[in-house]
Tab-separated table of C-alpha atoms in Angstrom:
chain	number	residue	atom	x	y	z
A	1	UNK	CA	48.660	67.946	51.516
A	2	UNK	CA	45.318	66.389	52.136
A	3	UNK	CA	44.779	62.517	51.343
A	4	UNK	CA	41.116	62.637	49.735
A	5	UNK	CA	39.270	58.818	50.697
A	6	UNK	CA	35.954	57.306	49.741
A	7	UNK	CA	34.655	54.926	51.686
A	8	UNK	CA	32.493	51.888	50.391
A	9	UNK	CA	30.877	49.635	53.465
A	10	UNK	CA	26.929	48.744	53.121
A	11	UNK	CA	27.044	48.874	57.088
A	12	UNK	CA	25.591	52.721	57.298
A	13	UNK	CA	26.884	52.780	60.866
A	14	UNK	CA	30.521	51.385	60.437
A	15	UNK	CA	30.592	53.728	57.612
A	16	UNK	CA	29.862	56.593	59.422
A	17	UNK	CA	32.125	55.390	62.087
A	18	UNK	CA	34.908	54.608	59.863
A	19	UNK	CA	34.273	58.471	58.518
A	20	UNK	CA	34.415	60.377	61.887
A	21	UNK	CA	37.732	58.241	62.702
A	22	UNK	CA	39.552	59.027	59.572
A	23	UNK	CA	38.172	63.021	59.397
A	24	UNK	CA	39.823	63.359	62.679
A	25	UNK	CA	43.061	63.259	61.057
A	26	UNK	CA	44.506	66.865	59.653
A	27	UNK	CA	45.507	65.166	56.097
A	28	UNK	CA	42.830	62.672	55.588
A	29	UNK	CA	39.435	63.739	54.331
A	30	UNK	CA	36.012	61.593	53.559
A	31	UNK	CA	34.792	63.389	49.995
A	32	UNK	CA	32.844	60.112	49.432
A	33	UNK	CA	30.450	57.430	50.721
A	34	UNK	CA	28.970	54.864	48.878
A	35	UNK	CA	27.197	51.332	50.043
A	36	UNK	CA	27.019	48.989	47.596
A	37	UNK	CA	30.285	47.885	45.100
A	38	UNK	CA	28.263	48.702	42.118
A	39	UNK	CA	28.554	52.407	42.653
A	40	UNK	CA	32.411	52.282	43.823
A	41	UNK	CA	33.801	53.593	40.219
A	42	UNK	CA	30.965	56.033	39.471
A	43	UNK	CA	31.473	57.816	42.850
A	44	UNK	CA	35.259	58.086	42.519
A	45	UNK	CA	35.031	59.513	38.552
A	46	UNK	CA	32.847	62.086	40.615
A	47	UNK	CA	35.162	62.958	43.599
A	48	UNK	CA	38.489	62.149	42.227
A	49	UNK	CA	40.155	60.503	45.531
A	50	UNK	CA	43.302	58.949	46.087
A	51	UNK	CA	42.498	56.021	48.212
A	52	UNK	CA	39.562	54.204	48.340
A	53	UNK	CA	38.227	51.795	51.232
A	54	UNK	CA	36.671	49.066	50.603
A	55	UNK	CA	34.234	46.551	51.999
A	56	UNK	CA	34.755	42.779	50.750
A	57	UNK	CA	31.229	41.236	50.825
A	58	UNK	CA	28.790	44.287	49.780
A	59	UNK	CA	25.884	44.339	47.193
A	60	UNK	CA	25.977	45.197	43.772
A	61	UNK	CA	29.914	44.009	43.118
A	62	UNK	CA	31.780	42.806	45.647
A	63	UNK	CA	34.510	44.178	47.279
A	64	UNK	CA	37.479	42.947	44.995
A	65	UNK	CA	35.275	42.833	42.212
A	66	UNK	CA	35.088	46.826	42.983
A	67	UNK	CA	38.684	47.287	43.264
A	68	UNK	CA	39.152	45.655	39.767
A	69	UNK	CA	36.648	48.170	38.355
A	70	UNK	CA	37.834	51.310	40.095
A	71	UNK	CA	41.654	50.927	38.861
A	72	UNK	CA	40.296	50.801	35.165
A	73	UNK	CA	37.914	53.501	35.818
A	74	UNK	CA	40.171	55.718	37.751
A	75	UNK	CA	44.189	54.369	37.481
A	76	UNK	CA	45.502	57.104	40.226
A	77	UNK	CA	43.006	55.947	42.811
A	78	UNK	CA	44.675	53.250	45.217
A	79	UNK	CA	42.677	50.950	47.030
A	80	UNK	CA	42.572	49.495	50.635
A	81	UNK	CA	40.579	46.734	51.574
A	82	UNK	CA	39.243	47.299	54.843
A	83	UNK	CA	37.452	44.285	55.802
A	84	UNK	CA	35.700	41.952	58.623
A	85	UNK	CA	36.676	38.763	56.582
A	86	UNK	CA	40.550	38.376	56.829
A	87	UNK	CA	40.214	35.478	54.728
A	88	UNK	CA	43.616	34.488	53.328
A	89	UNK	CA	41.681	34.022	49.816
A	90	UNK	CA	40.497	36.953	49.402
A	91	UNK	CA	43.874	38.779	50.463
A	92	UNK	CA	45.165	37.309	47.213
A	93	UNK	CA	42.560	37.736	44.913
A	94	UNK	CA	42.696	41.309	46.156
A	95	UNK	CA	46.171	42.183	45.436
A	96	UNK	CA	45.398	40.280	42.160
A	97	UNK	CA	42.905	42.779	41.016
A	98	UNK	CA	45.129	46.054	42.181
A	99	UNK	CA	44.455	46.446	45.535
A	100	UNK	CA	47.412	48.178	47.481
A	101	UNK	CA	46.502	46.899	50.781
A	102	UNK	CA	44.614	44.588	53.018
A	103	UNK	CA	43.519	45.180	56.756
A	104	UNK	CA	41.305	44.168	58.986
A	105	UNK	CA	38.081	46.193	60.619
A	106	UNK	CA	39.483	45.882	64.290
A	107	UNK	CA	42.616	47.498	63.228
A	108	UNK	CA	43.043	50.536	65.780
A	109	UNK	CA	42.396	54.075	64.455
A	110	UNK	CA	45.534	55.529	64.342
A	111	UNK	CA	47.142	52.261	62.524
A	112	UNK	CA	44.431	52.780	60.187
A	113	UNK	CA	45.001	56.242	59.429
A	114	UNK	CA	48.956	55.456	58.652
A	115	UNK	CA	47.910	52.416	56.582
A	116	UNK	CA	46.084	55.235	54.141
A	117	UNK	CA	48.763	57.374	54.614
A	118	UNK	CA	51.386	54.501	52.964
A	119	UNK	CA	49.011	53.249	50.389
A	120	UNK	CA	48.514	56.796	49.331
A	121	UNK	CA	52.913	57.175	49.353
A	122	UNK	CA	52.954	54.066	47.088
A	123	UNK	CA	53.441	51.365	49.404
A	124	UNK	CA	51.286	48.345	50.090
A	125	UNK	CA	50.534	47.087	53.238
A	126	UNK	CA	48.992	44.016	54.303
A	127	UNK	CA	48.084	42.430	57.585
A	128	UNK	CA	51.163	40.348	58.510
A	129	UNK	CA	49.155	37.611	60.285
A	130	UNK	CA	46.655	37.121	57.242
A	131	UNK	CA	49.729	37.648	54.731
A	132	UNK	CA	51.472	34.507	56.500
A	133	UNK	CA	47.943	32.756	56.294
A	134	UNK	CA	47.844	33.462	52.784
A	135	UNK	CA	51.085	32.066	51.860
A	136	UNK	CA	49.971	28.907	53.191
A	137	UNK	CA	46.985	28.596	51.961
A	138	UNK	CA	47.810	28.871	48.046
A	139	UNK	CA	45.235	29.466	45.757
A	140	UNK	CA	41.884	27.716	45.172
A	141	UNK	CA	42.276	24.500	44.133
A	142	UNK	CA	38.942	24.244	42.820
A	143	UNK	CA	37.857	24.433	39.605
A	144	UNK	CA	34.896	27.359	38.423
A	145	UNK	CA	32.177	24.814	37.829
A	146	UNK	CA	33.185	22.998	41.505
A	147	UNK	CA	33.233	26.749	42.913
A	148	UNK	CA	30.074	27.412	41.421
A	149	UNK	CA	28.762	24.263	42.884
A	150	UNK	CA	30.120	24.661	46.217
A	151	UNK	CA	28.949	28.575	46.118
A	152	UNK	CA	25.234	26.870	45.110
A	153	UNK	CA	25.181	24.303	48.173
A	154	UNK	CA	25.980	27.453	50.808
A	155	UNK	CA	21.862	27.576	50.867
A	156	UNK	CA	21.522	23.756	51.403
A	157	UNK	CA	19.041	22.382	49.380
A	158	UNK	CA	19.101	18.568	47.891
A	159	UNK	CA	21.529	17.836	44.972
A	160	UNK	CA	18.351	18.002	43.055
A	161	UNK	CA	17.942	21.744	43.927
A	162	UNK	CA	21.479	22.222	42.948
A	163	UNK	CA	21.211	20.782	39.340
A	164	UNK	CA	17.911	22.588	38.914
A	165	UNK	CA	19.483	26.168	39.959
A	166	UNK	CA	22.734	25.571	38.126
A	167	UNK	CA	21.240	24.106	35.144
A	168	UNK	CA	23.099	20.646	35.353
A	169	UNK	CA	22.377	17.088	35.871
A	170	UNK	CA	22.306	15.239	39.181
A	171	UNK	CA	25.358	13.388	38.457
A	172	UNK	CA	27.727	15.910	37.158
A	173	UNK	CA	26.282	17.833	40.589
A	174	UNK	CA	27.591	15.009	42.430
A	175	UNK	CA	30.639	14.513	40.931
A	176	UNK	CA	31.784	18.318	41.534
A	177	UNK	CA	30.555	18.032	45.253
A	178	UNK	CA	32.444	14.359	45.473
A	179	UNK	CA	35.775	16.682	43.790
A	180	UNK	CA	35.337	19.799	45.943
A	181	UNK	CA	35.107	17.349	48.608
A	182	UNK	CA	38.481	15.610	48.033
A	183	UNK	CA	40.175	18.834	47.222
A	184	UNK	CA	39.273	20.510	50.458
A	185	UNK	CA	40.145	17.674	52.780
A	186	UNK	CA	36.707	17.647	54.413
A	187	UNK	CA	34.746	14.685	55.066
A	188	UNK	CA	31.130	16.371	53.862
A	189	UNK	CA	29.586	18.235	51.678
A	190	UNK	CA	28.852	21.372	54.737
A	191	UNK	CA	32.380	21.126	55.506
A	192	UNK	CA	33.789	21.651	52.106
A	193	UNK	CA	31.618	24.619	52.065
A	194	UNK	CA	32.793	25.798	55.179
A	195	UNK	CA	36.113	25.390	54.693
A	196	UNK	CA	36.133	26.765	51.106
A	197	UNK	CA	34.526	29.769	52.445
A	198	UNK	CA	37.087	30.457	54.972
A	199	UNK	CA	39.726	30.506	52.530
A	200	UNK	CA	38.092	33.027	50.206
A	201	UNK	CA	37.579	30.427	47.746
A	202	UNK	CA	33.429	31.161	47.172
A	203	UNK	CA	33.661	35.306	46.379
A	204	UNK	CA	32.590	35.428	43.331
């Protein structure tokens, strides 16, 4: 029995390449592409598959925001995340809006292929490295106005610039940076950032 896939990565090239790989298998076929998350449930109402692949950080709707919308739109479909940003964060958030499984882009071909393969049997399966990451990360400990915040100062930009964009005041601005600080351990404001980021914390 053939596995039908879409595939949704706004890299045309890793697409494509992601395609050939998986077409090369007897039971796997591509019946659709896509490149932005926006068009993720649309596409699979059209060509009915039973796994999807998805890219985290696309336009449109993100990656996880996708998966949410494709198991509403289409409940048989099963998701895999296949992603360049094994970010324990996002591995959660992931499985918390009904993705069967997480894996990286560098994952070899053939792993790849059996990952599908599992996901489409009913099984989940995660990378074990970023699952142990993820245990120990826990979730974000920030709250959505301190994630919006921290989200807002990615650009740079004065805290002026961040109150005008987010529609707040300079202090409460500062107040959210001085608690996103704390929370995150870091020392400054581009630190919190970057280490909120790497957790998974800033996807919207």
């Amino acid at each position: 029995m053939t596995v039908r896939l879409l595939l949704a990565d706004d890299q045309a090239l890793v697409r494509g390449a992601l395609a050939a790989l998986l077409d090369l298998e007897p039971d796997l076929e591509v019946v659709a592409e896509v490149g932005r998350g926006d068009e993720v449930a649309d596409a699979a109402r059209k060509a009915e598959p039973d796994v999807a692949l998805l890219d985290v950080e696309m336009p449109g709707l993100d990656g996880i925001a996708a998966t949410k919308a494709l198991r509403e739109a289409v409940p048989g479909c099963k998701v895999l995340i296949v992603t360049t940003f094994g970010r324990p964060g996002y591995l959660r958030r992931a499985m918390e809006a009904g993705a069967s499984g997480f894996v990286v882009k560098d994952t070899p071909a053939k792993q790849l292929a059996d990952a599908v393969r599992r996901v489409n049997g009913g099984l989940r399966v995660v990378d074990p490295t970023l699952a142990a990451e993820a245990l120990g990360a826990g979730a974000s400990p920030l709250t959505d106005r301190e994630t919006d915040v921290l989200r807002a100062a990615r650009a740079g930009g004065t805290v002026a610039d961040l109150a005008k964009e987010l529609h707040l005041s300079e202090g409460t601005v500062r107040n959210h940076l001085s608690a996103a600080i704390g929370k995150t351990g870091a020392r400054t404001r581009a630190e919190a950032v970057r280490l909120a980021d790497q957790n998974g914390w800033l996807l919207r």
